[in-house]
Amino acid sequence: MRNKPDSAEFASGGTRHTVTRAQVEAAASRLPPAHSATFSKNRAWYALVGTGLHYVTDLVAEATGTKPSDVETARLALDALDFPVVCWAWGDLLTTGHPGHRVRSA
């Protein structure tokens, strides 16, 4: 079993910030889980913290008081902390993906 990292960095407005596992776990305890009445099909990326799914941007913002620059930044920070990160997909998202999340070729 690998050791879980204690902290990860993310960017917001061009500034680097640090988030810790303890901050994320505490934030998850304060936020309603995404699979509750707050669920929105307009949000695609979630992290599993304990038994609750939480929208990645809300989770990092609640944990640090700073909203990440974008969804990718939030999900990569949570992944770096070894939290499972999952994508909610249905319909066209399963076949073509989210237009904002596709790799752009130069």
PDB file of C-alpha atoms in Angstrom:
ATOM      1  CA  MET A   1       0.000   0.000   0.000  1.00  0.00           C
ATOM      2  CA  ARG A   2       1.463   3.357  -0.969  1.00  0.00           C
ATOM      3  CA  ASN A   3       1.675   6.303   1.383  1.00  0.00           C
ATOM      4  CA  LYS A   4      -0.880   9.013   0.777  1.00  0.00           C
ATOM      5  CA  PRO A   5       0.622  12.479   0.257  1.00  0.00           C
ATOM      6  CA  ASP A   6      -0.142  15.074   2.925  1.00  0.00           C
ATOM      7  CA  SER A   7      -0.463  18.071   0.598  1.00  0.00           C
ATOM      8  CA  ALA A   8      -0.848  19.161  -3.020  1.00  0.00           C
ATOM      9  CA  GLU A   9      -0.597  22.472  -4.847  1.00  0.00           C
ATOM     10  CA  PHE A  10      -3.141  24.153  -7.107  1.00  0.00           C
ATOM     11  CA  ALA A  11      -3.389  27.488  -8.922  1.00  0.00           C
ATOM     12  CA  SER A  12      -5.928  30.250  -8.582  1.00  0.00           C
ATOM     13  CA  GLY A  13      -5.570  33.555 -10.360  1.00  0.00           C
ATOM     14  CA  GLY A  14      -1.922  32.838 -11.139  1.00  0.00           C
ATOM     15  CA  THR A  15      -1.055  32.178  -7.473  1.00  0.00           C
ATOM     16  CA  ARG A  16      -0.009  28.754  -6.139  1.00  0.00           C
ATOM     17  CA  HIS A  17      -1.889  27.450  -3.093  1.00  0.00           C
ATOM     18  CA  THR A  18      -1.527  24.333  -0.966  1.00  0.00           C
ATOM     19  CA  VAL A  19      -4.315  21.988   0.112  1.00  0.00           C
ATOM     20  CA  THR A  20      -3.922  19.137   2.602  1.00  0.00           C
ATOM     21  CA  ARG A  21      -5.732  15.822   3.040  1.00  0.00           C
ATOM     22  CA  ALA A  22      -6.906  16.991   6.475  1.00  0.00           C
ATOM     23  CA  GLN A  23      -8.378  20.185   4.967  1.00  0.00           C
ATOM     24  CA  VAL A  24     -10.206  18.173   2.286  1.00  0.00           C
ATOM     25  CA  GLU A  25     -11.586  15.672   4.805  1.00  0.00           C
ATOM     26  CA  ALA A  26     -12.788  18.505   7.073  1.00  0.00           C
ATOM     27  CA  ALA A  27     -14.367  20.319   4.103  1.00  0.00           C
ATOM     28  CA  ALA A  28     -16.176  17.143   3.050  1.00  0.00           C
ATOM     29  CA  SER A  29     -17.684  16.862   6.529  1.00  0.00           C
ATOM     30  CA  ARG A  30     -19.128  20.400   6.175  1.00  0.00           C
ATOM     31  CA  LEU A  31     -20.460  20.090   2.610  1.00  0.00           C
ATOM     32  CA  PRO A  32     -23.605  18.201   1.645  1.00  0.00           C
ATOM     33  CA  PRO A  33     -22.627  15.286  -0.591  1.00  0.00           C
ATOM     34  CA  ALA A  34     -23.256  15.724  -4.305  1.00  0.00           C
ATOM     35  CA  HIS A  35     -25.515  12.673  -4.305  1.00  0.00           C
ATOM     36  CA  SER A  36     -27.962  14.563  -2.050  1.00  0.00           C
ATOM     37  CA  ALA A  37     -30.544  17.166  -3.050  1.00  0.00           C
ATOM     38  CA  THR A  38     -27.691  19.410  -4.280  1.00  0.00           C
ATOM     39  CA  PHE A  39     -26.872  17.149  -7.258  1.00  0.00           C
ATOM     40  CA  SER A  40     -26.513  18.931 -10.610  1.00  0.00           C
ATOM     41  CA  LYS A  41     -26.096  17.218 -13.990  1.00  0.00           C
ATOM     42  CA  ASN A  42     -24.206  20.349 -15.087  1.00  0.00           C
ATOM     43  CA  ARG A  43     -21.227  19.290 -12.995  1.00  0.00           C
ATOM     44  CA  ALA A  44     -19.018  16.469 -14.224  1.00  0.00           C
ATOM     45  CA  TRP A  45     -16.088  15.894 -11.823  1.00  0.00           C
ATOM     46  CA  TYR A  46     -16.423  14.537  -8.289  1.00  0.00           C
ATOM     47  CA  ALA A  47     -14.084  13.240  -5.586  1.00  0.00           C
ATOM     48  CA  LEU A  48     -14.924  10.456  -3.181  1.00  0.00           C
ATOM     49  CA  VAL A  49     -14.043  11.479   0.372  1.00  0.00           C
ATOM     50  CA  GLY A  50     -15.070   8.866   2.900  1.00  0.00           C
ATOM     51  CA  THR A  51     -18.499   7.751   1.711  1.00  0.00           C
ATOM     52  CA  GLY A  52     -19.506  11.043   0.071  1.00  0.00           C
ATOM     53  CA  LEU A  53     -19.120  12.330  -3.476  1.00  0.00           C
ATOM     54  CA  HIS A  54     -18.265  16.023  -3.652  1.00  0.00           C
ATOM     55  CA  TYR A  55     -17.902  18.369  -6.626  1.00  0.00           C
ATOM     56  CA  VAL A  56     -14.138  18.929  -6.966  1.00  0.00           C
ATOM     57  CA  THR A  57     -14.164  22.733  -7.229  1.00  0.00           C
ATOM     58  CA  ASP A  58     -16.521  23.193  -4.269  1.00  0.00           C
ATOM     59  CA  LEU A  59     -14.455  20.781  -2.199  1.00  0.00           C
ATOM     60  CA  VAL A  60     -11.118  22.526  -2.804  1.00  0.00           C
ATOM     61  CA  ALA A  61     -12.706  25.966  -2.323  1.00  0.00           C
ATOM     62  CA  GLU A  62     -14.282  24.892   0.981  1.00  0.00           C
ATOM     63  CA  ALA A  63     -11.017  23.290   2.112  1.00  0.00           C
ATOM     64  CA  THR A  64      -8.812  26.302   1.408  1.00  0.00           C
ATOM     65  CA  GLY A  65     -11.035  29.354   1.098  1.00  0.00           C
ATOM     66  CA  THR A  66      -9.716  29.803  -2.453  1.00  0.00           C
ATOM     67  CA  LYS A  67     -11.569  28.694  -5.571  1.00  0.00           C
ATOM     68  CA  PRO A  68      -9.280  26.856  -8.012  1.00  0.00           C
ATOM     69  CA  SER A  69      -8.767  28.440 -11.435  1.00  0.00           C
ATOM     70  CA  ASP A  70     -10.703  25.631 -13.139  1.00  0.00           C
ATOM     71  CA  VAL A  71     -12.111  22.138 -12.731  1.00  0.00           C
ATOM     72  CA  GLU A  72      -8.966  20.476 -14.072  1.00  0.00           C
ATOM     73  CA  THR A  73      -6.855  22.193 -11.417  1.00  0.00           C
ATOM     74  CA  ALA A  74      -9.186  21.005  -8.645  1.00  0.00           C
ATOM     75  CA  ARG A  75      -9.397  17.410  -9.835  1.00  0.00           C
ATOM     76  CA  LEU A  76      -5.625  17.134 -10.305  1.00  0.00           C
ATOM     77  CA  ALA A  77      -4.988  18.465  -6.774  1.00  0.00           C
ATOM     78  CA  LEU A  78      -7.438  15.957  -5.288  1.00  0.00           C
ATOM     79  CA  ASP A  79      -5.960  13.150  -7.374  1.00  0.00           C
ATOM     80  CA  ALA A  80      -2.481  14.124  -6.134  1.00  0.00           C
ATOM     81  CA  LEU A  81      -3.830  13.665  -2.586  1.00  0.00           C
ATOM     82  CA  ASP A  82      -4.919  10.157  -3.631  1.00  0.00           C
ATOM     83  CA  PHE A  83      -8.666  10.770  -3.400  1.00  0.00           C
ATOM     84  CA  PRO A  84     -10.629   8.828  -6.032  1.00  0.00           C
ATOM     85  CA  VAL A  85     -11.808  11.303  -8.696  1.00  0.00           C
ATOM     86  CA  VAL A  86     -14.709  10.293 -10.917  1.00  0.00           C
ATOM     87  CA  CYS A  87     -16.582  11.780 -13.853  1.00  0.00           C
ATOM     88  CA  TRP A  88     -20.369  11.740 -14.132  1.00  0.00           C
ATOM     89  CA  ALA A  89     -21.219  11.027 -17.764  1.00  0.00           C
ATOM     90  CA  TRP A  90     -24.432  10.326 -19.678  1.00  0.00           C
ATOM     91  CA  GLY A  91     -25.682  10.592 -23.243  1.00  0.00           C
ATOM     92  CA  ASP A  92     -23.281  12.437 -25.545  1.00  0.00           C
ATOM     93  CA  LEU A  93     -20.717  12.741 -22.766  1.00  0.00           C
ATOM     94  CA  LEU A  94     -20.175   8.993 -23.020  1.00  0.00           C
ATOM     95  CA  THR A  95     -19.613   9.015 -26.774  1.00  0.00           C
ATOM     96  CA  THR A  96     -17.992  12.388 -27.515  1.00  0.00           C
ATOM     97  CA  GLY A  97     -16.936  13.790 -24.142  1.00  0.00           C
ATOM     98  CA  HIS A  98     -17.396  17.271 -22.737  1.00  0.00           C
ATOM     99  CA  PRO A  99     -16.364  19.929 -25.277  1.00  0.00           C
ATOM    100  CA  GLY A 100     -14.479  21.881 -22.624  1.00  0.00           C
ATOM    101  CA  HIS A 101     -12.554  18.797 -21.517  1.00  0.00           C
ATOM    102  CA  ARG A 102     -11.350  17.541 -24.908  1.00  0.00           C
ATOM    103  CA  VAL A 103      -7.681  17.633 -25.787  1.00  0.00           C
ATOM    104  CA  ARG A 104      -7.008  20.458 -28.185  1.00  0.00           C
ATOM    105  CA  SER A 105      -4.546  19.818 -30.991  1.00  0.00           C
ATOM    106  CA  ALA A 106      -2.164  22.573 -32.014  1.00  0.00           C
TER     107      ALA A 106
END
